[in-house]
Coordinates of C-alpha atoms in Angstrom, one line a residue:
X505 CA 0.2 0.0 -0.1
X506 CA 1.2 3.6 -0.8
X507 CA 1.6 5.8 1.6
X508 CA 0.8 9.6 2.0
X509 CA 3.0 12.0 1.4
X510 CA 2.9 15.6 1.6
X511 CA 4.5 18.3 0.8
X512 CA 3.8 22.4 -0.4
X513 CA 3.8 23.2 -4.2
X514 CA 3.6 26.6 -5.8
X515 CA 0.4 27.4 -7.8
X516 CA 2.6 29.3 -10.5
X517 CA 3.7 25.9 -11.3
X518 CA 0.7 23.5 -10.9
X519 CA 0.2 21.0 -14.6
X520 CA -1.8 19.8 -16.8
X521 CA -1.8 16.6 -14.1
X522 CA -1.9 18.1 -10.9
X523 CA -4.8 20.2 -12.4
X524 CA -6.7 16.7 -13.1
X525 CA -5.7 15.2 -9.9
X526 CA -7.3 18.7 -8.5
X527 CA -10.3 18.3 -10.8
X528 CA -11.0 14.9 -9.6
X529 CA -10.7 15.5 -5.9
X530 CA -12.9 18.3 -6.3
X531 CA -15.9 16.2 -7.5
X532 CA -15.2 13.3 -5.4
X533 CA -14.0 15.3 -1.9
X534 CA -16.3 14.3 1.9
X535 CA -17.5 18.3 1.4
X536 CA -17.8 21.0 -1.4
X537 CA -15.8 24.5 -1.2
X538 CA -16.3 25.5 -4.3
X539 CA -13.9 29.0 -3.8
X540 CA -11.4 25.9 -3.9
X541 CA -11.9 24.5 -7.1
X542 CA -9.3 25.3 -9.7
X543 CA -11.5 27.7 -11.5
X544 CA -11.8 30.1 -8.5
X545 CA -8.3 30.0 -7.0
X546 CA -6.4 30.0 -10.5
X547 CA -8.6 33.1 -11.5
X548 CA -7.9 34.9 -7.9
X549 CA -4.5 34.5 -8.3
X550 CA -3.9 36.5 -10.9
X551 CA -6.6 39.9 -9.6
X552 CA -4.0 42.8 -8.4
X553 CA -2.3 42.6 -5.6
X554 CA -2.1 39.0 -4.8
X555 CA 0.4 36.8 -3.1
X556 CA 2.9 34.0 -3.9
X557 CA -0.2 31.1 -3.2
X558 CA 1.2 27.1 -2.5
X559 CA -1.1 24.9 -2.3
X560 CA -0.8 22.6 0.8
X561 CA -1.3 18.9 -0.6
X562 CA -1.4 15.1 0.1
X563 CA -1.0 12.4 -2.6
X564 CA -1.3 8.9 -1.9
X565 CA 0.1 7.8 -5.6
X566 CA -1.4 9.6 -8.5
X567 CA -4.4 10.3 -5.6
X568 CA -4.8 13.3 -4.3
X569 CA -6.7 13.9 -1.2
X570 CA -6.3 16.6 0.6
X571 CA -6.1 20.5 -1.1
X572 CA -6.0 23.3 0.9
X573 CA -4.0 27.3 -0.8
X574 CA -1.8 28.7 1.6
X575 CA 0.3 31.7 2.6
X576 CA 3.1 32.0 4.8
X577 CA 3.4 34.5 7.2
X578 CA 6.2 35.6 9.5
X579 CA 3.6 37.0 11.8
X580 CA 0.2 36.6 12.0
X581 CA -2.8 39.0 13.9
X582 CA 0.8 40.9 15.9
X583 CA 1.8 37.5 16.9
X584 CA 5.3 37.6 16.1
X585 CA 6.4 33.5 14.7
X586 CA 5.8 32.5 11.8
X587 CA 2.1 30.9 10.0
X588 CA 1.0 29.1 7.7
X589 CA -2.3 29.9 7.4
X590 CA -5.6 29.4 4.7
X591 CA -5.7 31.6 1.8
X592 CA -8.4 33.9 1.4
X593 CA -8.7 36.2 -1.5
X594 CA -11.6 39.2 -1.7
X595 CA -14.3 36.9 -2.7
X596 CA -13.7 33.8 -0.5
X597 CA -15.8 32.1 1.9
X598 CA -14.6 29.1 2.9
X599 CA -11.7 27.8 4.2
X600 CA -12.6 24.0 5.0
X601 CA -9.6 22.1 3.1
X602 CA -11.2 19.7 -0.2
X603 CA -10.6 15.9 1.4
X604 CA -10.5 13.0 -0.3
X605 CA -13.4 10.2 0.9
X606 CA -10.3 7.7 1.4
X607 CA -9.2 8.0 4.9
X608 CA -9.5 11.7 4.8
X609 CA -8.4 11.4 8.9
X610 CA -4.8 10.6 7.3
X611 CA -5.0 12.2 4.5
X612 CA -5.1 15.3 7.6
X613 CA -2.7 13.5 10.0
X614 CA 0.1 13.4 7.2
X615 CA -0.1 17.3 6.3
X616 CA -0.2 18.5 9.9
X617 CA 2.8 15.7 10.6
X618 CA 4.8 17.1 7.5
X619 CA 4.5 20.9 8.3
X620 CA 5.6 20.0 12.0
X621 CA 8.7 18.3 11.1
X622 CA 10.1 20.4 7.9
X623 CA 9.3 23.7 10.0
X624 CA 6.9 25.3 8.1
X625 CA 5.1 27.1 10.7
X626 CA 4.4 27.1 14.6
X627 CA 1.0 27.3 14.3
X628 CA -1.8 25.9 11.2
X629 CA -4.2 28.5 10.7
X630 CA -7.7 28.3 8.9
X631 CA -9.9 30.5 9.0
X632 CA -13.0 31.0 7.5
X633 CA -13.8 26.9 9.0
X634 CA -17.0 25.4 9.4
X635 CA -17.1 23.3 12.4
X636 CA -19.6 21.1 11.8
X637 CA -19.7 18.4 9.4
X638 CA -17.4 16.0 7.4
X639 CA -14.5 17.9 6.9
X640 CA -14.6 19.0 10.2
X641 CA -14.8 15.8 12.0
X642 CA -11.4 14.5 10.0
X643 CA -9.2 17.1 11.2
X644 CA -10.8 16.7 15.2
X645 CA -10.0 13.0 14.9
X646 CA -6.3 14.5 14.0
X647 CA -6.0 16.3 15.8
X648 CA -6.9 13.9 18.5
X649 CA -4.9 11.4 17.0
X650 CA -1.8 13.7 17.2
X651 CA -2.1 15.5 20.8
X652 CA -3.1 18.8 19.5
X653 CA -5.6 21.2 20.8
X654 CA -6.6 24.5 18.7
X655 CA -7.1 27.5 19.6
X656 CA -11.0 28.7 17.9
X657 CA -11.4 33.0 17.4
X658 CA -13.2 34.9 15.6
X659 CA -16.6 32.5 15.8
X660 CA -19.8 33.6 14.2
X661 CA -23.3 31.9 12.4
X662 CA -24.4 32.7 9.6
X663 CA -27.6 32.3 7.2
X664 CA -28.5 28.9 5.3
X665 CA -31.0 26.4 4.6
X666 CA -30.1 22.3 5.9
X667 CA -33.0 21.3 5.0
X668 CA -35.5 21.2 2.7
X669 CA -38.7 22.7 4.0
X670 CA -42.7 23.2 2.8
X671 CA -43.5 26.1 0.3
X672 CA -45.6 27.5 3.6
X673 CA -42.2 27.8 5.6
X674 CA -40.9 30.3 3.0
X675 CA -41.4 32.9 5.1
X676 CA -39.4 31.6 8.5
X677 CA -37.9 34.3 10.2
X678 CA -40.1 37.2 9.0
X679 CA -43.3 38.3 10.4
X680 CA -46.4 38.0 8.3
X681 CA -46.4 42.1 8.1
X682 CA -43.2 42.6 6.9
X683 CA -43.9 39.5 3.9
X684 CA -47.5 41.2 3.1
X685 CA -45.1 44.3 2.2
X686 CA -42.6 43.1 0.6
X687 CA -45.5 41.7 -1.2
X688 CA -47.1 45.1 -2.0
X689 CA -43.4 46.6 -2.8
X690 CA -43.5 43.6 -5.0
X691 CA -46.9 44.2 -7.2
X692 CA -45.8 48.0 -6.9
X693 CA -42.8 47.3 -8.8
X694 CA -44.6 45.4 -11.2
X695 CA -46.8 48.4 -12.2
X696 CA -43.3 49.8 -12.4
X697 CA -42.1 48.5 -14.8
X698 CA -45.3 47.3 -16.3
X699 CA -45.2 43.3 -16.5
X700 CA -45.4 40.2 -13.8
X701 CA -41.9 40.6 -12.4
X702 CA -40.3 36.9 -11.1
X703 CA -37.2 34.8 -11.5
X704 CA -35.1 33.6 -14.6
X705 CA -32.2 31.1 -14.9
X706 CA -29.4 32.5 -17.3
X707 CA -28.4 29.8 -19.7
X708 CA -24.8 29.5 -20.4
X709 CA -23.9 31.6 -23.9
X710 CA -24.5 34.8 -25.1
X711 CA -27.3 35.1 -22.7
X712 CA -24.6 35.0 -19.8
X713 CA -22.3 36.8 -21.3
X714 CA -25.2 40.1 -21.3
X715 CA -26.5 39.4 -17.6
X716 CA -22.5 39.6 -16.7
X717 CA -22.6 42.6 -17.9
X718 CA -25.6 43.9 -16.6
X719 CA -24.8 42.0 -13.1
X720 CA -21.3 44.3 -13.1
X721 CA -23.6 47.6 -14.2
X722 CA -25.9 47.4 -11.2
X723 CA -23.6 46.7 -8.7
X724 CA -21.8 49.9 -9.5
X725 CA -25.3 52.0 -9.8
X726 CA -25.2 51.6 -5.9
X727 CA -23.5 52.4 -2.8
X728 CA -20.5 49.9 -3.9
X729 CA -19.5 52.3 -7.1
X730 CA -19.5 55.0 -4.6
X731 CA -17.3 54.0 -2.4
X732 CA -15.2 52.0 -4.7
X733 CA -16.0 48.5 -3.9
X734 CA -18.0 47.3 -7.2
X735 CA -16.1 44.7 -8.8
X736 CA -16.5 46.9 -12.4
X737 CA -14.5 50.0 -10.2
X738 CA -11.8 47.3 -9.1
X739 CA -8.9 46.3 -12.0
X740 CA -9.2 42.6 -13.1
X741 CA -12.0 42.5 -11.0
X742 CA -14.4 42.2 -13.3
X743 CA -12.6 39.9 -15.8
X744 CA -12.0 37.8 -12.4
X745 CA -15.7 37.6 -12.6
X746 CA -16.4 36.6 -16.2
X747 CA -13.7 34.3 -15.8
X748 CA -15.1 32.1 -13.1
X749 CA -18.4 32.3 -14.4
X750 CA -17.7 31.0 -17.8
X751 CA -15.6 28.5 -16.3
X752 CA -18.6 27.0 -13.1
X753 CA -20.8 27.2 -16.4
X754 CA -19.1 25.5 -19.1
X755 CA -19.5 22.0 -16.1
X756 CA -22.8 23.2 -15.3
X757 CA -22.2 24.4 -11.4
X758 CA -23.2 27.8 -12.0
X759 CA -26.5 29.5 -11.0
X760 CA -27.1 33.2 -12.3
X761 CA -30.7 34.8 -12.0
X762 CA -32.0 37.7 -12.9
X763 CA -35.0 39.0 -11.1
X764 CA -37.8 41.5 -12.9
X765 CA -39.4 41.2 -16.2
X766 CA -37.9 39.4 -19.4
X767 CA -37.1 43.4 -20.4
X768 CA -35.7 45.1 -17.2
X769 CA -34.6 43.0 -14.9
X770 CA -33.5 44.9 -11.8
X771 CA -31.9 42.6 -9.3
X772 CA -29.5 39.8 -10.1
X773 CA -28.0 36.3 -8.7
X774 CA -24.1 34.5 -8.9
X775 CA -24.1 31.3 -7.2
X776 CA -22.0 28.6 -7.7
X777 CA -23.5 25.0 -7.4
X778 CA -20.9 22.0 -5.6
X779 CA -22.6 18.5 -4.7
X780 CA -26.0 19.9 -4.4
X781 CA -25.6 22.9 -2.4
X782 CA -26.1 26.4 -3.2
X783 CA -23.1 28.7 -2.4
X784 CA -24.1 32.1 -2.7
X785 CA -21.4 34.7 -4.4
X786 CA -22.7 37.6 -5.4
X787 CA -26.1 39.5 -5.8
X788 CA -26.4 43.3 -7.1
X789 CA -29.5 45.2 -7.7
X790 CA -30.6 48.1 -10.0
X791 CA -30.0 51.3 -7.2
X792 CA -32.9 53.1 -9.8
X793 CA -35.7 50.5 -7.8
X794 CA -34.3 51.0 -4.4
X795 CA -37.1 52.3 -3.2
X796 CA -38.8 48.8 -4.5
X797 CA -36.4 46.6 -2.1
X798 CA -35.8 44.5 -4.7
X799 CA -33.0 42.7 -2.9
X800 CA -35.2 41.7 -0.7
X801 CA -38.1 40.1 -2.4
X802 CA -35.7 38.5 -5.6
X803 CA -33.8 36.7 -2.1
X804 CA -37.5 36.1 -1.0
X805 CA -38.7 34.3 -4.2
X806 CA -35.1 32.9 -4.5
X807 CA -36.4 31.2 -1.5
X808 CA -39.3 30.0 -2.8
X809 CA -37.8 29.0 -6.0
X810 CA -35.5 26.4 -3.9
X811 CA -38.4 25.0 -2.0
X812 CA -40.1 23.8 -5.2
X813 CA -37.2 21.8 -6.3
X814 CA -36.1 18.9 -5.1
X815 CA -32.0 18.3 -7.0
X816 CA -31.0 21.3 -4.9
X817 CA -30.4 20.2 -1.0
X818 CA -29.3 22.9 0.8
X819 CA -27.9 26.7 0.6
X820 CA -24.9 28.6 2.3
X821 CA -25.7 31.9 1.5
X822 CA -21.6 32.7 2.3
X823 CA -23.5 36.0 4.2
X824 CA -20.1 37.4 6.1
X825 CA -21.5 41.2 7.5
X826 CA -20.5 43.1 10.0
X827 CA -23.8 44.3 10.4
X828 CA -26.7 41.9 11.2
X829 CA -30.0 41.6 9.5
X830 CA -33.6 42.6 11.6
X831 CA -34.2 39.3 10.2
X832 CA -32.9 36.5 9.2
X833 CA -34.6 35.3 6.2
X834 CA -32.8 31.7 6.2
X835 CA -33.9 29.1 8.8
X836 CA -30.8 27.9 9.1
X837 CA -27.3 28.6 10.6
X838 CA -23.2 27.4 10.2
X839 CA -21.2 28.3 12.2
X840 CA -17.9 29.8 11.3
X841 CA -14.5 30.2 13.2
X842 CA -10.7 30.7 12.6
X843 CA -9.1 27.3 13.7
X844 CA -5.9 27.9 15.2
X845 CA -3.8 24.3 15.1
X846 CA -0.3 24.5 17.2
X847 CA 2.5 22.7 15.7
X848 CA 5.2 21.8 17.8
X849 CA 5.9 23.5 21.4
X850 CA 6.2 26.7 20.5
X851 CA 3.7 26.7 18.3
X852 CA 1.4 26.2 21.5
X853 CA 2.7 29.1 23.0
X854 CA 2.1 31.0 19.7
X855 CA -1.6 29.3 19.4
X856 CA -2.7 30.6 22.7
X857 CA -1.0 33.7 22.4
X858 CA -3.1 34.8 18.9
X859 CA -6.5 35.5 20.8
X860 CA -4.9 37.6 23.4
X861 CA -3.3 39.5 20.7
X862 CA -6.5 39.5 18.7
X863 CA -8.0 41.1 22.3
X864 CA -5.6 43.9 22.9
X865 CA -6.0 45.1 19.4
X866 CA -9.8 45.0 19.6
X867 CA -10.2 46.9 22.7
X868 CA -7.4 49.3 21.5
X869 CA -9.3 49.9 18.5
X870 CA -12.7 51.0 20.4
X871 CA -10.2 53.2 22.5
X872 CA -8.7 54.7 19.8
X873 CA -12.4 54.9 18.0
X874 CA -14.1 56.9 21.3
X875 CA -11.3 59.0 21.5
X876 CA -11.8 59.9 17.9
X877 CA -15.3 61.0 18.4
X878 CA -14.3 62.5 21.9
X879 CA -11.6 65.1 20.3
X880 CA -14.2 65.8 17.0
X881 CA -16.9 66.9 19.9
X882 CA -17.6 70.3 19.7
X883 CA -19.9 71.9 23.2
X884 CA -22.9 73.7 21.8
X885 CA -23.4 77.3 21.7

C-alpha cells in the first residue's frame, strides 16, 4: 500500500497532470468548497495584489487526497511567529480543505506531520472554517491522534438552509406584516416595470455574457460604486467574475438568476453549485429601483424557488456581514470560526497568544474610536 505524502506546491507551478487530480478531488471530496476549486483559485491568483500562493497537498500515489491554498506569514494577528494560513482572497467565504473520502483523517494527519517535521510554521491557521460536518470531523479526529489542541477565535454564524422545507415555511423569520409589505412592493415594482416580475435562470452563452455585464453595471450603480468597492471599479475584478462564471457554467455548476421582467431585470444572483449545495457568491440590484427593495423581494423569491425543487439540497449564504440584518430569512445557520492549530511546543505558546493579542487589538481600536469621537465633539453654543 502506498504511503500518503504531503508537500507544498507553488500555484504557479501547477501542471495539467496536477490539475486533473485537483478536478477529480473537487468532484469526489467528502464536503464541497467551490472557493478552492481550480477555476476559482487560479482566477483569483491573477487579481492585482495577489501574493505568492502555495497549495498544501497530500497525495497517495497519483491520487490527490487533500488540497488547500495557503500563504506563509511572518506574523499572524500581531504575534511575531511564522504561520501558515488559509489563503483567503477578496471573494473567498469558506476555508475548509478539499478532502478525499478514502481515509480523510490520515490525509489531515499526514499534512500536519509534514508541516511540523519540516518546521514550515509554528501554527496552521484555518480561516473561515465550518466547524460542523465531515471535514471538521476528520480534522478533529486527526488532532486527537496527534494530541494537538487547537484554539478558536472569531467564531460567528451565517445564514443557511440545511434541509428542505415546505413552501409554506418560506417566510421563516419574517412576520406576516413584513411579508405582506414585501408583496406590496413587488406589486408596485410590477406596475412600474409594466409586467409581471419573477426569477429567470440565465443559460450559458451570449445571454450569460450579457447578464454578467448587466450585473456589473447594477452593482456599480449603488453604494459599492460610490465607495469604489464594485467589481467594475477595481482593475481586473470584472475579468475575474467573467472568468469564473464562464468556467463554472461550462461544468453546469453556475446558478445565475435575474429578477424583474424579461425586458427589465432589476436584481441579479450569482451562485455556485457543488454536490447539490448552493453557495451564495454575489447579489446586486439596480439602484434606480431601490425604493422597491428589489434585493429583499428577489431573495424571498429565490428561497421559494429553492423549496419548489428537489435536485438541490441546501444553501450556504456565504454572507459575511459586519452588520446583521433585522430579520433572518434563512431558517438555519452555519458556525464559522478561525482554527489555530499548534505545530510543536512553540506553536502551543503562539496559539494561546493569538486570542490575547486579538482581544488587545480590538480594545485598542475601540479606545481609539472613542478618543476620536471625543476629540471631534464640539460643545454646543
